[in-house]
Amino acid sequence: MSISSLEWTAAAACRNGHREVFFPPAHLEHREERSAREELAKRICKDCPVRLECLDQAVSNREIHGIWGGLNEEERRRLTR
Ligand code: SF4
């Protein structure tokens, strides 16, 4: 992957952090915690100007963790079926 293909990340709404919102914690995460965390992440993604680029990158790389382009792992799997 070339560096230029990641230029979109400069415009990402999450570029200033929030990793803990987009990815699961190291400890066991209960369903309610996960739902609340993912809801927060999706709210950030909703108005992100590079949402499609982000989603495309995640699908292309078969990212198995986290919220990318406003979708979680299961939602991305469903999208590609
Ligand atoms: S769509 Fe969401 S995860 Fe992707 S760059 Fe934008 S804010 Fe970050």
mmCIF file of N, CA and C and ligand atoms in Angstrom:
data_model
loop_
_atom_site.group_PDB
_atom_site.id
_atom_site.type_symbol
_atom_site.label_atom_id
_atom_site.label_comp_id
_atom_site.label_asym_id
_atom_site.label_seq_id
_atom_site.Cartn_x
_atom_site.Cartn_y
_atom_site.Cartn_z
ATOM 1 N N MET A 1 0.844 -1.184 0.000
ATOM 2 C CA MET A 1 0.000 0.000 0.000
ATOM 3 C C MET A 1 0.888 1.245 0.000
ATOM 4 N N SER A 2 0.612 2.161 -0.900
ATOM 5 C CA SER A 2 1.441 3.366 -0.961
ATOM 6 C C SER A 2 0.991 4.380 0.078
ATOM 7 N N ILE A 3 1.903 5.276 0.423
ATOM 8 C CA ILE A 3 1.572 6.307 1.403
ATOM 9 C C ILE A 3 0.440 7.185 0.889
ATOM 10 N N SER A 4 0.472 7.490 -0.419
ATOM 11 C CA SER A 4 -0.565 8.372 -0.958
ATOM 12 C C SER A 4 -1.960 7.773 -0.805
ATOM 13 N N SER A 5 -2.043 6.444 -0.760
ATOM 14 C CA SER A 5 -3.366 5.835 -0.621
ATOM 15 C C SER A 5 -3.950 6.063 0.764
ATOM 16 N N LEU A 6 -3.140 6.557 1.681
ATOM 17 C CA LEU A 6 -3.631 6.834 3.029
ATOM 18 C C LEU A 6 -3.814 8.325 3.286
ATOM 19 N N GLU A 7 -3.750 9.133 2.240
ATOM 20 C CA GLU A 7 -3.897 10.583 2.419
ATOM 21 C C GLU A 7 -5.232 10.958 3.048
ATOM 22 N N TRP A 8 -6.229 10.141 2.800
ATOM 23 C CA TRP A 8 -7.560 10.437 3.347
ATOM 24 C C TRP A 8 -7.553 10.480 4.871
ATOM 25 N N THR A 9 -6.596 9.805 5.499
ATOM 26 C CA THR A 9 -6.592 9.760 6.969
ATOM 27 C C THR A 9 -6.383 11.147 7.583
ATOM 28 N N ALA A 10 -5.806 12.062 6.811
ATOM 29 C CA ALA A 10 -5.581 13.418 7.333
ATOM 30 C C ALA A 10 -6.903 14.129 7.602
ATOM 31 N N ALA A 11 -7.958 13.702 6.910
ATOM 32 C CA ALA A 11 -9.264 14.343 7.086
ATOM 33 C C ALA A 11 -10.182 13.541 7.998
ATOM 34 N N ALA A 12 -9.668 12.469 8.580
ATOM 35 C CA ALA A 12 -10.506 11.591 9.414
ATOM 36 C C ALA A 12 -11.014 12.307 10.652
ATOM 37 N N ALA A 13 -12.271 12.119 10.949
ATOM 38 C CA ALA A 13 -12.869 12.730 12.149
ATOM 39 C C ALA A 13 -12.263 12.148 13.422
ATOM 40 N N CYS A 14 -11.648 10.981 13.326
ATOM 41 C CA CYS A 14 -11.062 10.334 14.507
ATOM 42 C C CYS A 14 -9.550 10.528 14.569
ATOM 43 N N ARG A 15 -9.020 11.409 13.757
ATOM 44 C CA ARG A 15 -7.563 11.518 13.659
ATOM 45 C C ARG A 15 -6.905 11.993 14.955
ATOM 46 N N ASN A 16 -7.659 12.597 15.845
ATOM 47 C CA ASN A 16 -7.058 13.105 17.079
ATOM 48 C C ASN A 16 -7.276 12.184 18.277
ATOM 49 N N GLY A 17 -7.416 10.918 18.005
ATOM 50 C CA GLY A 17 -7.532 9.982 19.124
ATOM 51 C C GLY A 17 -8.799 9.170 19.101
ATOM 52 N N HIS A 18 -9.344 8.878 20.252
ATOM 53 C CA HIS A 18 -10.569 8.079 20.408
ATOM 54 C C HIS A 18 -10.351 6.602 20.131
ATOM 55 N N ARG A 19 -9.108 6.132 20.130
ATOM 56 C CA ARG A 19 -8.881 4.725 19.813
ATOM 57 C C ARG A 19 -9.728 3.815 20.704
ATOM 58 N N GLU A 20 -9.868 4.173 21.959
ATOM 59 C CA GLU A 20 -10.605 3.327 22.904
ATOM 60 C C GLU A 20 -12.088 3.251 22.556
ATOM 61 N N VAL A 21 -12.548 4.182 21.744
ATOM 62 C CA VAL A 21 -13.948 4.150 21.329
ATOM 63 C C VAL A 21 -14.117 3.250 20.094
ATOM 64 N N PHE A 22 -13.112 3.205 19.252
ATOM 65 C CA PHE A 22 -13.223 2.472 17.990
ATOM 66 C C PHE A 22 -12.815 1.004 18.076
ATOM 67 N N PHE A 23 -12.020 0.683 19.095
ATOM 68 C CA PHE A 23 -11.535 -0.700 19.212
ATOM 69 C C PHE A 23 -11.861 -1.271 20.591
ATOM 70 N N PRO A 24 -12.093 -2.571 20.648
ATOM 71 C CA PRO A 24 -12.439 -3.186 21.934
ATOM 72 C C PRO A 24 -11.276 -3.106 22.920
ATOM 73 N N PRO A 25 -11.600 -3.087 24.207
ATOM 74 C CA PRO A 25 -10.554 -3.046 25.231
ATOM 75 C C PRO A 25 -9.874 -4.412 25.355
ATOM 76 N N ALA A 26 -8.773 -4.446 26.077
ATOM 77 C CA ALA A 26 -8.042 -5.702 26.282
ATOM 78 C C ALA A 26 -8.829 -6.651 27.184
ATOM 79 N N HIS A 27 -9.636 -6.086 28.080
ATOM 80 C CA HIS A 27 -10.426 -6.940 28.963
ATOM 81 C C HIS A 27 -11.742 -7.352 28.296
ATOM 82 N N LEU A 28 -12.381 -8.346 28.892
ATOM 83 C CA LEU A 28 -13.667 -8.809 28.361
ATOM 84 C C LEU A 28 -14.673 -7.658 28.364
ATOM 85 N N GLU A 29 -15.294 -7.456 27.253
ATOM 86 C CA GLU A 29 -16.256 -6.359 27.123
ATOM 87 C C GLU A 29 -17.672 -6.938 27.083
ATOM 88 N N HIS A 30 -18.505 -6.504 28.019
ATOM 89 C CA HIS A 30 -19.880 -6.993 28.049
ATOM 90 C C HIS A 30 -20.678 -6.378 26.902
ATOM 91 N N ARG A 31 -21.746 -7.043 26.548
ATOM 92 C CA ARG A 31 -22.544 -6.621 25.397
ATOM 93 C C ARG A 31 -23.004 -5.161 25.509
ATOM 94 N N GLU A 32 -23.454 -4.776 26.712
ATOM 95 C CA GLU A 32 -23.942 -3.402 26.890
ATOM 96 C C GLU A 32 -22.816 -2.388 26.718
ATOM 97 N N GLU A 33 -21.648 -2.741 27.254
ATOM 98 C CA GLU A 33 -20.474 -1.857 27.104
ATOM 99 C C GLU A 33 -20.126 -1.710 25.626
ATOM 100 N N ARG A 34 -20.116 -2.827 24.948
ATOM 101 C CA ARG A 34 -19.766 -2.826 23.535
ATOM 102 C C ARG A 34 -20.756 -1.974 22.734
ATOM 103 N N SER A 35 -22.037 -2.146 23.018
ATOM 104 C CA SER A 35 -23.058 -1.370 22.307
ATOM 105 C C SER A 35 -22.857 0.120 22.528
ATOM 106 N N ALA A 36 -22.596 0.505 23.781
ATOM 107 C CA ALA A 36 -22.418 1.927 24.100
ATOM 108 C C ALA A 36 -21.168 2.471 23.417
ATOM 109 N N ARG A 37 -20.092 1.688 23.453
ATOM 110 C CA ARG A 37 -18.843 2.127 22.818
ATOM 111 C C ARG A 37 -19.028 2.274 21.308
ATOM 112 N N GLU A 38 -19.642 1.274 20.693
ATOM 113 C CA GLU A 38 -19.817 1.325 19.249
ATOM 114 C C GLU A 38 -20.751 2.467 18.829
ATOM 115 N N GLU A 39 -21.735 2.732 19.664
ATOM 116 C CA GLU A 39 -22.653 3.835 19.356
ATOM 117 C C GLU A 39 -21.902 5.170 19.318
ATOM 118 N N LEU A 40 -21.002 5.350 20.281
ATOM 119 C CA LEU A 40 -20.192 6.570 20.302
ATOM 120 C C LEU A 40 -19.335 6.676 19.047
ATOM 121 N N ALA A 41 -18.683 5.579 18.699
ATOM 122 C CA ALA A 41 -17.819 5.570 17.516
ATOM 123 C C ALA A 41 -18.624 5.878 16.254
ATOM 124 N N LYS A 42 -19.780 5.253 16.139
ATOM 125 C CA LYS A 42 -20.601 5.452 14.943
ATOM 126 C C LYS A 42 -21.089 6.892 14.831
ATOM 127 N N ARG A 43 -21.289 7.527 15.977
ATOM 128 C CA ARG A 43 -21.689 8.939 15.943
ATOM 129 C C ARG A 43 -20.577 9.804 15.367
ATOM 130 N N ILE A 44 -19.335 9.458 15.702
ATOM 131 C CA ILE A 44 -18.198 10.202 15.143
ATOM 132 C C ILE A 44 -18.090 9.927 13.644
ATOM 133 N N CYS A 45 -18.247 8.676 13.274
ATOM 134 C CA CYS A 45 -18.149 8.287 11.856
ATOM 135 C C CYS A 45 -19.241 8.931 10.997
ATOM 136 N N LYS A 46 -20.394 9.128 11.588
ATOM 137 C CA LYS A 46 -21.555 9.589 10.823
ATOM 138 C C LYS A 46 -21.258 10.831 9.987
ATOM 139 N N ASP A 47 -20.525 11.767 10.545
ATOM 140 C CA ASP A 47 -20.243 13.007 9.817
ATOM 141 C C ASP A 47 -18.811 13.062 9.303
ATOM 142 N N CYS A 48 -18.135 11.947 9.300
ATOM 143 C CA CYS A 48 -16.736 11.930 8.843
ATOM 144 C C CYS A 48 -16.685 12.097 7.320
ATOM 145 N N PRO A 49 -15.870 13.009 6.834
ATOM 146 C CA PRO A 49 -15.821 13.255 5.391
ATOM 147 C C PRO A 49 -15.135 12.142 4.593
ATOM 148 N N VAL A 50 -14.454 11.232 5.275
ATOM 149 C CA VAL A 50 -13.756 10.163 4.550
ATOM 150 C C VAL A 50 -14.300 8.782 4.934
ATOM 151 N N ARG A 51 -15.553 8.766 5.262
ATOM 152 C CA ARG A 51 -16.173 7.510 5.703
ATOM 153 C C ARG A 51 -16.057 6.400 4.652
ATOM 154 N N LEU A 52 -16.321 6.723 3.404
ATOM 155 C CA LEU A 52 -16.275 5.688 2.367
ATOM 156 C C LEU A 52 -14.860 5.171 2.144
ATOM 157 N N GLU A 53 -13.887 6.082 2.167
ATOM 158 C CA GLU A 53 -12.493 5.665 2.002
ATOM 159 C C GLU A 53 -12.081 4.737 3.144
ATOM 160 N N CYS A 54 -12.507 5.106 4.341
ATOM 161 C CA CYS A 54 -12.195 4.317 5.532
ATOM 162 C C CYS A 54 -12.813 2.921 5.426
ATOM 163 N N LEU A 55 -14.062 2.876 5.047
ATOM 164 C CA LEU A 55 -14.746 1.591 4.920
ATOM 165 C C LEU A 55 -14.097 0.733 3.837
ATOM 166 N N ASP A 56 -13.757 1.366 2.726
ATOM 167 C CA ASP A 56 -13.117 0.649 1.628
ATOM 168 C C ASP A 56 -11.786 0.047 2.078
ATOM 169 N N GLN A 57 -11.029 0.825 2.832
ATOM 170 C CA GLN A 57 -9.741 0.340 3.337
ATOM 171 C C GLN A 57 -9.936 -0.868 4.254
ATOM 172 N N ALA A 58 -10.915 -0.782 5.147
ATOM 173 C CA ALA A 58 -11.159 -1.872 6.094
ATOM 174 C C ALA A 58 -11.602 -3.145 5.371
ATOM 175 N N VAL A 59 -12.471 -2.984 4.398
ATOM 176 C CA VAL A 59 -12.960 -4.148 3.661
ATOM 177 C C VAL A 59 -11.826 -4.746 2.834
ATOM 178 N N SER A 60 -11.050 -3.899 2.170
ATOM 179 C CA SER A 60 -9.931 -4.377 1.352
ATOM 180 C C SER A 60 -8.907 -5.129 2.184
ATOM 181 N N ASN A 61 -8.655 -4.641 3.382
ATOM 182 C CA ASN A 61 -7.653 -5.266 4.262
ATOM 183 C C ASN A 61 -8.239 -6.324 5.181
ATOM 184 N N ARG A 62 -9.539 -6.564 5.035
ATOM 185 C CA ARG A 62 -10.232 -7.542 5.877
ATOM 186 C C ARG A 62 -9.940 -7.314 7.358
ATOM 187 N N GLU A 63 -10.124 -6.060 7.757
ATOM 188 C CA GLU A 63 -9.922 -5.713 9.174
ATOM 189 C C GLU A 63 -10.938 -6.479 10.011
ATOM 190 N N ILE A 64 -10.466 -7.149 11.016
ATOM 191 C CA ILE A 64 -11.387 -7.981 11.805
ATOM 192 C C ILE A 64 -11.779 -7.334 13.128
ATOM 193 N N HIS A 65 -11.187 -6.200 13.466
ATOM 194 C CA HIS A 65 -11.521 -5.537 14.720
ATOM 195 C C HIS A 65 -11.878 -4.083 14.479
ATOM 196 N N GLY A 66 -12.782 -3.603 15.303
ATOM 197 C CA GLY A 66 -13.022 -2.172 15.357
ATOM 198 C C GLY A 66 -14.108 -1.649 14.447
ATOM 199 N N ILE A 67 -14.394 -0.379 14.660
ATOM 200 C CA ILE A 67 -15.362 0.343 13.833
ATOM 201 C C ILE A 67 -14.580 1.063 12.748
ATOM 202 N N TRP A 68 -14.949 0.813 11.520
ATOM 203 C CA TRP A 68 -14.331 1.472 10.365
ATOM 204 C C TRP A 68 -15.467 1.929 9.458
ATOM 205 N N GLY A 69 -15.428 3.162 9.049
ATOM 206 C CA GLY A 69 -16.467 3.656 8.148
ATOM 207 C C GLY A 69 -17.861 3.542 8.741
ATOM 208 N N GLY A 70 -17.949 3.534 10.041
ATOM 209 C CA GLY A 70 -19.248 3.479 10.699
ATOM 210 C C GLY A 70 -19.815 2.078 10.857
ATOM 211 N N LEU A 71 -19.045 1.072 10.497
ATOM 212 C CA LEU A 71 -19.538 -0.308 10.620
ATOM 213 C C LEU A 71 -18.630 -1.137 11.521
ATOM 214 N N ASN A 72 -19.226 -2.031 12.281
ATOM 215 C CA ASN A 72 -18.430 -2.946 13.094
ATOM 216 C C ASN A 72 -18.072 -4.183 12.265
ATOM 217 N N GLU A 73 -17.375 -5.119 12.884
ATOM 218 C CA GLU A 73 -16.873 -6.297 12.164
ATOM 219 C C GLU A 73 -18.004 -7.071 11.487
ATOM 220 N N GLU A 74 -19.061 -7.341 12.241
ATOM 221 C CA GLU A 74 -20.169 -8.136 11.707
ATOM 222 C C GLU A 74 -20.857 -7.400 10.557
ATOM 223 N N GLU A 75 -21.033 -6.114 10.711
ATOM 224 C CA GLU A 75 -21.694 -5.335 9.658
ATOM 225 C C GLU A 75 -20.839 -5.305 8.386
ATOM 226 N N ARG A 76 -19.524 -5.268 8.543
ATOM 227 C CA ARG A 76 -18.651 -5.309 7.352
ATOM 228 C C ARG A 76 -18.703 -6.678 6.695
ATOM 229 N N ARG A 77 -18.761 -7.720 7.511
ATOM 230 C CA ARG A 77 -18.858 -9.070 6.937
ATOM 231 C C ARG A 77 -20.146 -9.212 6.126
ATOM 232 N N ARG A 78 -21.231 -8.706 6.694
ATOM 233 C CA ARG A 78 -22.526 -8.791 5.988
ATOM 234 C C ARG A 78 -22.473 -8.012 4.681
ATOM 235 N N LEU A 79 -21.791 -6.886 4.707
ATOM 236 C CA LEU A 79 -21.684 -6.041 3.516
ATOM 237 C C LEU A 79 -20.970 -6.764 2.370
ATOM 238 N N THR A 80 -20.007 -7.587 2.718
ATOM 239 C CA THR A 80 -19.203 -8.234 1.674
ATOM 240 C C THR A 80 -19.746 -9.592 1.247
ATOM 241 N N ARG A 81 -20.780 -10.081 1.931
ATOM 242 C CA ARG A 81 -21.348 -11.377 1.540
ATOM 243 C C ARG A 81 -22.144 -11.264 0.259
HETATM 244 S S1 SF4 B 1 -15.237 6.790 9.214
HETATM 245 FE FE1 SF4 B 1 -14.983 6.659 11.429
HETATM 246 S S2 SF4 B 1 -13.252 5.289 11.771
HETATM 247 FE FE2 SF4 B 1 -13.204 5.936 9.640
HETATM 248 S S3 SF4 B 1 -11.852 7.688 9.559
HETATM 249 FE FE3 SF4 B 1 -13.918 8.468 9.811
HETATM 250 S S4 SF4 B 1 -14.256 8.692 12.009
HETATM 251 FE FE4 SF4 B 1 -12.450 7.388 11.715
#
